[in-house]
mmCIF file of C-alpha atoms and ligand atoms in Angstrom:
data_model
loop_
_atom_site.group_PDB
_atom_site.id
_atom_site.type_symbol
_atom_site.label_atom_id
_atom_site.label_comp_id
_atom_site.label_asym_id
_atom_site.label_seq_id
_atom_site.Cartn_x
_atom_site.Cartn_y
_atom_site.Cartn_z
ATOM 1 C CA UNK A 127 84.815 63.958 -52.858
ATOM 2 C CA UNK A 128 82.237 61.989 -51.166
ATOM 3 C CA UNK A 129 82.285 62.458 -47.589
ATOM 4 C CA UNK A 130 80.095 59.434 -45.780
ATOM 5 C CA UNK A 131 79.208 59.695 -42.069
ATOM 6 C CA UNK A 132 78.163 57.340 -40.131
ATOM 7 C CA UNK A 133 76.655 58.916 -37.141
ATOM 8 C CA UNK A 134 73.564 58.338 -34.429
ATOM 9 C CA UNK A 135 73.136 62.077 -34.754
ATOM 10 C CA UNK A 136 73.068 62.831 -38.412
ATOM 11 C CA UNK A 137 71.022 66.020 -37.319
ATOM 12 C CA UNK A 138 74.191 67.355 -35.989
ATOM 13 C CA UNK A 139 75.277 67.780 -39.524
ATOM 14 C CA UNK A 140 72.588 69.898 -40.762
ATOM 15 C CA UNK A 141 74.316 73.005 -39.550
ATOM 16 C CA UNK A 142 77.361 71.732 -40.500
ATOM 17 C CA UNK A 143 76.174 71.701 -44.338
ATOM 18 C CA UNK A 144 74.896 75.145 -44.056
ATOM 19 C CA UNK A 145 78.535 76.666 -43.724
ATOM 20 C CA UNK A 146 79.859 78.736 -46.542
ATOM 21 C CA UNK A 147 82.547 77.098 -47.427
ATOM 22 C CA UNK A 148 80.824 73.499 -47.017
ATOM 23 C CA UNK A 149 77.908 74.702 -48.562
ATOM 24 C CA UNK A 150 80.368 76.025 -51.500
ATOM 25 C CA UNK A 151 82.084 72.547 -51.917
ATOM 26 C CA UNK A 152 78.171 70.654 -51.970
ATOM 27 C CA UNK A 153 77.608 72.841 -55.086
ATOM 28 C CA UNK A 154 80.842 72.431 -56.434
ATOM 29 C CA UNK A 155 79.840 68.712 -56.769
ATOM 30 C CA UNK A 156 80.958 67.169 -53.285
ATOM 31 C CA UNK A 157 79.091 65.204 -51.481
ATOM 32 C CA UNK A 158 78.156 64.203 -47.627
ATOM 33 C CA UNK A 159 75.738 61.810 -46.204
ATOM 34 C CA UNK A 160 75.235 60.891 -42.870
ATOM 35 C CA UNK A 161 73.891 56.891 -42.346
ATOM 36 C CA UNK A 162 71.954 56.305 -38.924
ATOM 37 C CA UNK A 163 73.492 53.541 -37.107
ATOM 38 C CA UNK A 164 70.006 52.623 -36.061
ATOM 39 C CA UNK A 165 68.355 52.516 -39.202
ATOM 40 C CA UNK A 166 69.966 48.949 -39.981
ATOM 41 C CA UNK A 167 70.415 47.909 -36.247
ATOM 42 C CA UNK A 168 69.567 44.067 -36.302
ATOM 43 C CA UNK A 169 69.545 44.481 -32.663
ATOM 44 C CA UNK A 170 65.462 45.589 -31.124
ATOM 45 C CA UNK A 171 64.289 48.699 -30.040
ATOM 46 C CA UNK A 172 66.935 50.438 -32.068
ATOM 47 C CA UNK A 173 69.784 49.495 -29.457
ATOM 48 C CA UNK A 174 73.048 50.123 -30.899
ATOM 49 C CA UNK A 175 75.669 49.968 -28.045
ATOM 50 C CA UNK A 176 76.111 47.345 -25.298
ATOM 51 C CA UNK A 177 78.211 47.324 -21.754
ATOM 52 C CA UNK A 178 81.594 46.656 -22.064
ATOM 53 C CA UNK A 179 82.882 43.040 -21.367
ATOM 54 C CA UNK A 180 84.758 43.169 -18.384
ATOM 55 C CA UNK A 181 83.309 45.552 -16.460
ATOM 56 C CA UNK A 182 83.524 49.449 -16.371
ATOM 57 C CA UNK A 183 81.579 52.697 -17.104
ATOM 58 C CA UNK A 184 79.550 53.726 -20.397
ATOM 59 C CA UNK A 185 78.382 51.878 -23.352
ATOM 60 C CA UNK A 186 80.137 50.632 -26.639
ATOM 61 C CA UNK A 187 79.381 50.539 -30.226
ATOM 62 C CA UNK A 188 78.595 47.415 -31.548
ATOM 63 C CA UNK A 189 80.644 45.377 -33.742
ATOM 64 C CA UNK A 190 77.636 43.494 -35.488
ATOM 65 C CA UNK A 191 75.512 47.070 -35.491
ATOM 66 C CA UNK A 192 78.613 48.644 -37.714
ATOM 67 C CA UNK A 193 78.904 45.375 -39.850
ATOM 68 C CA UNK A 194 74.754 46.303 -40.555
ATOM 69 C CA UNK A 195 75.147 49.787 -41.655
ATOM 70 C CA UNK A 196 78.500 49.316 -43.946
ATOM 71 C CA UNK A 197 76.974 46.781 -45.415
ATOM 72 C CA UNK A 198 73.792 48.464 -46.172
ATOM 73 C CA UNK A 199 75.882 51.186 -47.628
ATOM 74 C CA UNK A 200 78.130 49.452 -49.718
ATOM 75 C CA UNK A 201 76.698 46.130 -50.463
ATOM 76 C CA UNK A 202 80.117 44.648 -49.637
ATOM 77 C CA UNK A 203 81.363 42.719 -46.702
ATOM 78 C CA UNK A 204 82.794 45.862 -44.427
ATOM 79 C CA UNK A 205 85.788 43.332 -43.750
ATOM 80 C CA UNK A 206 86.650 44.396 -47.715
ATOM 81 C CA UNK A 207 86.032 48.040 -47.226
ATOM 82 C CA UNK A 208 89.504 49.361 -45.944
ATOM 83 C CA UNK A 209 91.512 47.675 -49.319
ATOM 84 C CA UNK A 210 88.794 49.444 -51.497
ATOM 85 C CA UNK A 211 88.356 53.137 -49.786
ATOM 86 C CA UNK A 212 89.489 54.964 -46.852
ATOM 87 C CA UNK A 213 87.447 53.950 -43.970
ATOM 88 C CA UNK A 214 88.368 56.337 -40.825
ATOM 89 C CA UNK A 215 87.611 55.563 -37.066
ATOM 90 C CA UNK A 216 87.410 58.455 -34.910
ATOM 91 C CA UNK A 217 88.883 57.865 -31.738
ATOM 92 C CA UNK A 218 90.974 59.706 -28.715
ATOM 93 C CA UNK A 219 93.563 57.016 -29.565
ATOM 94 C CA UNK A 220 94.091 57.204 -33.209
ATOM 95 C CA UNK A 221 96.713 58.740 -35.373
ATOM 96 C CA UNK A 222 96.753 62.867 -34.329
ATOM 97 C CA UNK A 223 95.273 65.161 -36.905
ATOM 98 C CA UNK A 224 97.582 67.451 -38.903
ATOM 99 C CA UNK A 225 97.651 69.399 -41.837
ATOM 100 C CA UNK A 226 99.830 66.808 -43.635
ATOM 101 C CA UNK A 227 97.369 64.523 -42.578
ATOM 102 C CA UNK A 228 94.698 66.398 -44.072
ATOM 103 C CA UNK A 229 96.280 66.531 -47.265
ATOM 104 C CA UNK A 230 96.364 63.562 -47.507
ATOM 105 C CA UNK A 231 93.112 63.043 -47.319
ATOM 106 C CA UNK A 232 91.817 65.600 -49.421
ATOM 107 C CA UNK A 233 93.624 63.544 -52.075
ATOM 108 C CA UNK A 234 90.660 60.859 -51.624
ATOM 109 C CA UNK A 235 88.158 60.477 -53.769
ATOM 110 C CA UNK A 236 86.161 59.105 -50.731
ATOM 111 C CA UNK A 237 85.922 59.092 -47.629
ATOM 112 C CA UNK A 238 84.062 57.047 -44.641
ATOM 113 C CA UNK A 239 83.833 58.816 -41.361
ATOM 114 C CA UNK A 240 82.692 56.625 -38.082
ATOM 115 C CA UNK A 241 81.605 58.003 -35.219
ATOM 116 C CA UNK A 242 81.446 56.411 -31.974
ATOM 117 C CA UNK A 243 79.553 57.586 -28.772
ATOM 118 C CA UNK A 244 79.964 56.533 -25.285
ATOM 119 C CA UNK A 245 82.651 54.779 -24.710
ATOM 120 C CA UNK A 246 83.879 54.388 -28.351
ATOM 121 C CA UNK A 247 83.842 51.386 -30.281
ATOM 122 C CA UNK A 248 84.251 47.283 -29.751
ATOM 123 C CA UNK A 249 87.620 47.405 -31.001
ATOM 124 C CA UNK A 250 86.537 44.535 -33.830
ATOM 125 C CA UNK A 251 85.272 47.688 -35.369
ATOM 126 C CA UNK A 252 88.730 49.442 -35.546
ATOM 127 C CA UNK A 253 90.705 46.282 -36.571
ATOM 128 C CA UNK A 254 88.252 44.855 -38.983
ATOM 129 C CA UNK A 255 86.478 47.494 -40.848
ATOM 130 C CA UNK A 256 88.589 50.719 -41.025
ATOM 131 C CA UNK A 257 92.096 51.513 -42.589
ATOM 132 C CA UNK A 258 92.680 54.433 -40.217
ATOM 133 C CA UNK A 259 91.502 55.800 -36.546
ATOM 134 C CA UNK A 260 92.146 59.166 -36.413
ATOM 135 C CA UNK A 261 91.674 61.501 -33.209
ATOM 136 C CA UNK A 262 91.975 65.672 -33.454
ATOM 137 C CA UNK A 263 93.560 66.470 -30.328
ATOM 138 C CA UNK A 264 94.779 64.844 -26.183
ATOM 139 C CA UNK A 265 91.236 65.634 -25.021
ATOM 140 C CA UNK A 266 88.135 63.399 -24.515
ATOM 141 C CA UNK A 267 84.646 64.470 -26.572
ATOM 142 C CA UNK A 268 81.801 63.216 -25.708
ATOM 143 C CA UNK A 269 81.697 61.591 -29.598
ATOM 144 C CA UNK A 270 82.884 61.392 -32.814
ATOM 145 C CA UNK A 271 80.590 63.660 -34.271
ATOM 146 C CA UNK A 272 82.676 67.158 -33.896
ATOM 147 C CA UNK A 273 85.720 65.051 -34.572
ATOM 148 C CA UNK A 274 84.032 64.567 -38.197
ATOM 149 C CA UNK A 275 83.049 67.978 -38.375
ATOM 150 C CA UNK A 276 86.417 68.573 -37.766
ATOM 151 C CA UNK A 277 87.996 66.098 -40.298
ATOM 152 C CA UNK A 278 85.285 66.901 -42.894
ATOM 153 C CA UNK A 279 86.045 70.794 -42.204
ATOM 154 C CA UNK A 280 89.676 70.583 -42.954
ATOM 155 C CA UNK A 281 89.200 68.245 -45.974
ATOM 156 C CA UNK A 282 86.419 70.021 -47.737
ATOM 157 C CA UNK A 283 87.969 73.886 -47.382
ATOM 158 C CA UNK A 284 91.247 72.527 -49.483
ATOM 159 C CA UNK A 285 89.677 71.149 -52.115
ATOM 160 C CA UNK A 286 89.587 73.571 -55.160
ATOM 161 C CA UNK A 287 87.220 76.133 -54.808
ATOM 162 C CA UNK A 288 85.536 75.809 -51.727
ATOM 163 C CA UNK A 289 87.210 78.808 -50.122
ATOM 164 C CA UNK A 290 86.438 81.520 -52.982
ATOM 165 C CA UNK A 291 89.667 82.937 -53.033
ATOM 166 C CA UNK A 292 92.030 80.035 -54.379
ATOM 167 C CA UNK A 293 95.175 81.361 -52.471
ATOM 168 C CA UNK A 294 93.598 81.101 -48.961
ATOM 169 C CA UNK A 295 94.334 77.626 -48.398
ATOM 170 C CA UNK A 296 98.134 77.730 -49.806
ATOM 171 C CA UNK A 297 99.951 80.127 -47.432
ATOM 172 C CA UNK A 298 98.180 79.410 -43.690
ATOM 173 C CA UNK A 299 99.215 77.787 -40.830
ATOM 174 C CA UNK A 300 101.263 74.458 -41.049
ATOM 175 C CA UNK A 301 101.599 74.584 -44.725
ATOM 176 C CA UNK A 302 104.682 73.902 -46.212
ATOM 177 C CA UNK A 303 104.946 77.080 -47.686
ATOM 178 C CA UNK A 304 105.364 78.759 -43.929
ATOM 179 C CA UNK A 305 107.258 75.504 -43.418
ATOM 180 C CA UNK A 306 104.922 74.116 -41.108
ATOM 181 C CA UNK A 307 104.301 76.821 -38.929
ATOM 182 C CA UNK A 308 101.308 78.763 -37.922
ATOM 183 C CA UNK A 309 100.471 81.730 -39.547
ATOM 184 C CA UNK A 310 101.858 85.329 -39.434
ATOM 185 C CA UNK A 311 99.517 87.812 -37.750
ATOM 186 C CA UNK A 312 97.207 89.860 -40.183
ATOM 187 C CA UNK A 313 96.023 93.292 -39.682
ATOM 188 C CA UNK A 314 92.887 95.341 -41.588
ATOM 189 C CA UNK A 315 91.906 99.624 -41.016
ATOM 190 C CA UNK A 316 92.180 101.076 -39.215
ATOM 191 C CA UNK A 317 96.058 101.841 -39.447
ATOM 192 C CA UNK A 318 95.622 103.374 -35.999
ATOM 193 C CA UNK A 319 92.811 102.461 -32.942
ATOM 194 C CA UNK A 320 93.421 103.852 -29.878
ATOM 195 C CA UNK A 321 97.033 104.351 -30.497
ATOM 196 C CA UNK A 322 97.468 100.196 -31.499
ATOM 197 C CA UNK A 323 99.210 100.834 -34.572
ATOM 198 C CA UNK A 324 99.674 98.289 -37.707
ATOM 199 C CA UNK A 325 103.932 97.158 -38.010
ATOM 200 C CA UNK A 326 104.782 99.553 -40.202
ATOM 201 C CA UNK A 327 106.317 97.261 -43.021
ATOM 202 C CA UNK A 328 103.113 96.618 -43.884
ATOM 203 C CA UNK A 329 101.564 99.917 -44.757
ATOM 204 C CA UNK A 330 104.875 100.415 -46.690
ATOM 205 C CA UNK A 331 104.001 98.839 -50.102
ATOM 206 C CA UNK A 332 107.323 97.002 -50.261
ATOM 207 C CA UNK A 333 106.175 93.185 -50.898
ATOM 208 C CA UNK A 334 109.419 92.015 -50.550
ATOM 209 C CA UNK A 335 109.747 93.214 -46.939
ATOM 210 C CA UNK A 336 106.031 92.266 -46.436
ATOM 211 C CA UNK A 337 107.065 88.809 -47.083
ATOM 212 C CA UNK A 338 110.410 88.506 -44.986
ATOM 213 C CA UNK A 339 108.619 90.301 -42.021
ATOM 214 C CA UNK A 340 105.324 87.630 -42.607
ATOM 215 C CA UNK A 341 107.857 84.651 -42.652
ATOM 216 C CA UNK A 342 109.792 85.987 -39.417
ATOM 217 C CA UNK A 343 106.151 86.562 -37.522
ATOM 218 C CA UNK A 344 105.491 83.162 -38.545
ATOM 219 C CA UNK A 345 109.136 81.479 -37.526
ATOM 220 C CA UNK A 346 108.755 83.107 -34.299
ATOM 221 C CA UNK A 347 105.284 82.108 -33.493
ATOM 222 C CA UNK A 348 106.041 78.199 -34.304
ATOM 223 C CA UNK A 349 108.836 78.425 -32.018
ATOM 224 C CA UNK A 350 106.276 79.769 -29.084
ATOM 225 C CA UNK A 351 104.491 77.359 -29.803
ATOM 226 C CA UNK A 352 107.337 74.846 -29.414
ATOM 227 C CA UNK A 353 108.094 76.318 -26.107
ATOM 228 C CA UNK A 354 104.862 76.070 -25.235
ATOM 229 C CA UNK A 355 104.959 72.161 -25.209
ATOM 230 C CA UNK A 356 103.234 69.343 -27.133
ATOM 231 C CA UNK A 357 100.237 69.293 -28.461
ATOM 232 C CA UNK A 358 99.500 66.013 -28.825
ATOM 233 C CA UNK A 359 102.342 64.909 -31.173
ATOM 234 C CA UNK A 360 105.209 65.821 -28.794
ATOM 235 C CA UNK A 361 106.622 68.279 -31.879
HETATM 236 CL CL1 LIG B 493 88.248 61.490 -32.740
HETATM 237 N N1 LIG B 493 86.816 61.189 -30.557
HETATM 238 C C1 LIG B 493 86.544 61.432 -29.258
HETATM 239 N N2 LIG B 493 85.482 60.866 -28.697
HETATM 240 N N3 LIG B 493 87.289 62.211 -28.501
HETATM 241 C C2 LIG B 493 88.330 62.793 -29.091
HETATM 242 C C3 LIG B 493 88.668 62.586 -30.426
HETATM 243 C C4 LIG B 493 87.881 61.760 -31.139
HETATM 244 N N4 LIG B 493 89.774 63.287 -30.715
HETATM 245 C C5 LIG B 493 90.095 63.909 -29.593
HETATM 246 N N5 LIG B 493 89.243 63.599 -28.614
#
């Protein structure tokens, strides 16, 4: 997988590299870059972002800045990009994360991940250059950049390997085999602490039970969840 961010804090990302199981996937072969915005800005001074026409708060990415730094990337016309790769917008308005949705893009060979800051992006950038906008939750970040981390977390700890243990990413939360719901609760030793005891069913060494009891836990907790009300998706 390569994993291309386009950023105006690519620093950010250091850290982000430096996790295990990113760190794991790197040396497995994967790869992600972060591109500067500002290193290709035709604009002076570095600018980047502009005041919106029409009036209103903040500052907006600019559509000629973007066109810049694709282009310096790919040696293509960016207006090509989204029928040759997955180019991915991140934005409070775009199509809600889920694990489905990851899956899918763990499937990619590669992927383009555009941050936005301020106010987001001149929506030229959205229609013209990507092939999805993607947002992880009903909430308002200040940018892109942890919405990447975010994407490029999910993606990169399914792809083979990256986790260690090649089970962990099959049954977990929201995967089909716990049809879609969130995870059974896990316990460790001690059996006992402070008279909080481990279900019993567990310590019992009958797998079969284990695994009814693990998909009941997990039934019940997606429908708390349900009950507790949407979560962006209305589910
Ligand atoms: Cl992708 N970007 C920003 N700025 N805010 C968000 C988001 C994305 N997803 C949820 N909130």
């Amino acid at each position: 997988m390569q994993l291309d961010v386009f950023t105006l804090f690519p620093q950010w990302f250091d850290w982000f590299r430096s996790q295990r199981h990113v760190a794991n996937a790197l040396a497995l072969g994967h790869d992600l870059s972060c591109v500067n915005y500002r290193d290709t800005t035709p604009l002076s001074g570095g600018q980047v972002d502009d005041t919106p026409f029409g009036g209103g708060a903040g500052m907006v990415l600019r559509v000629d800045v973007v066109e810049a730094a694709l282009r310096a990337r790919y040696g293509v016309d960016p207006a090509e990009l989204p029928s040759q790769r997955r180019v991915i917008a991140l934005t409070p308005g775009g199509r809600m994360l889920d694990d489905a949705l990851v899956d899918e893009l763990a499937a990619e060979r590669a992927l383009t991940l555009l941050c936005g800051r301020y106010e987001g992006f001149d929506e030229r950038i959205v229609e013209h250059f990507t092939s999805d906008a993607i947002s992880i939750g009903r909430y308002v970040l200040a940018g892109g950049e942890l919405a990447a981390m975010v994407v490029a977390d999910t993606v990169l700890r399914k792809l083979p390997g990256a986790l260690g243990h090649e089970d962990s990413a099959q049954e977990e939360s929201f995967t089909a085999a716990l049809d879609g719901a969130p995870e059974y609760p896990h316990y460790t030793r001690p059996a006992d602490h402070r008279g909080w005891s481990v279900p019993e069913v567990l310590l019992s060494g009958h797998h079969e039970r284990v695994r009814q009891w693990r998909l009941e836990q997990s039934r019940l907790r997606g429908e708390q969840q349900s009950l507790d009300g949407p979560a962006g998706d209305g589910a």
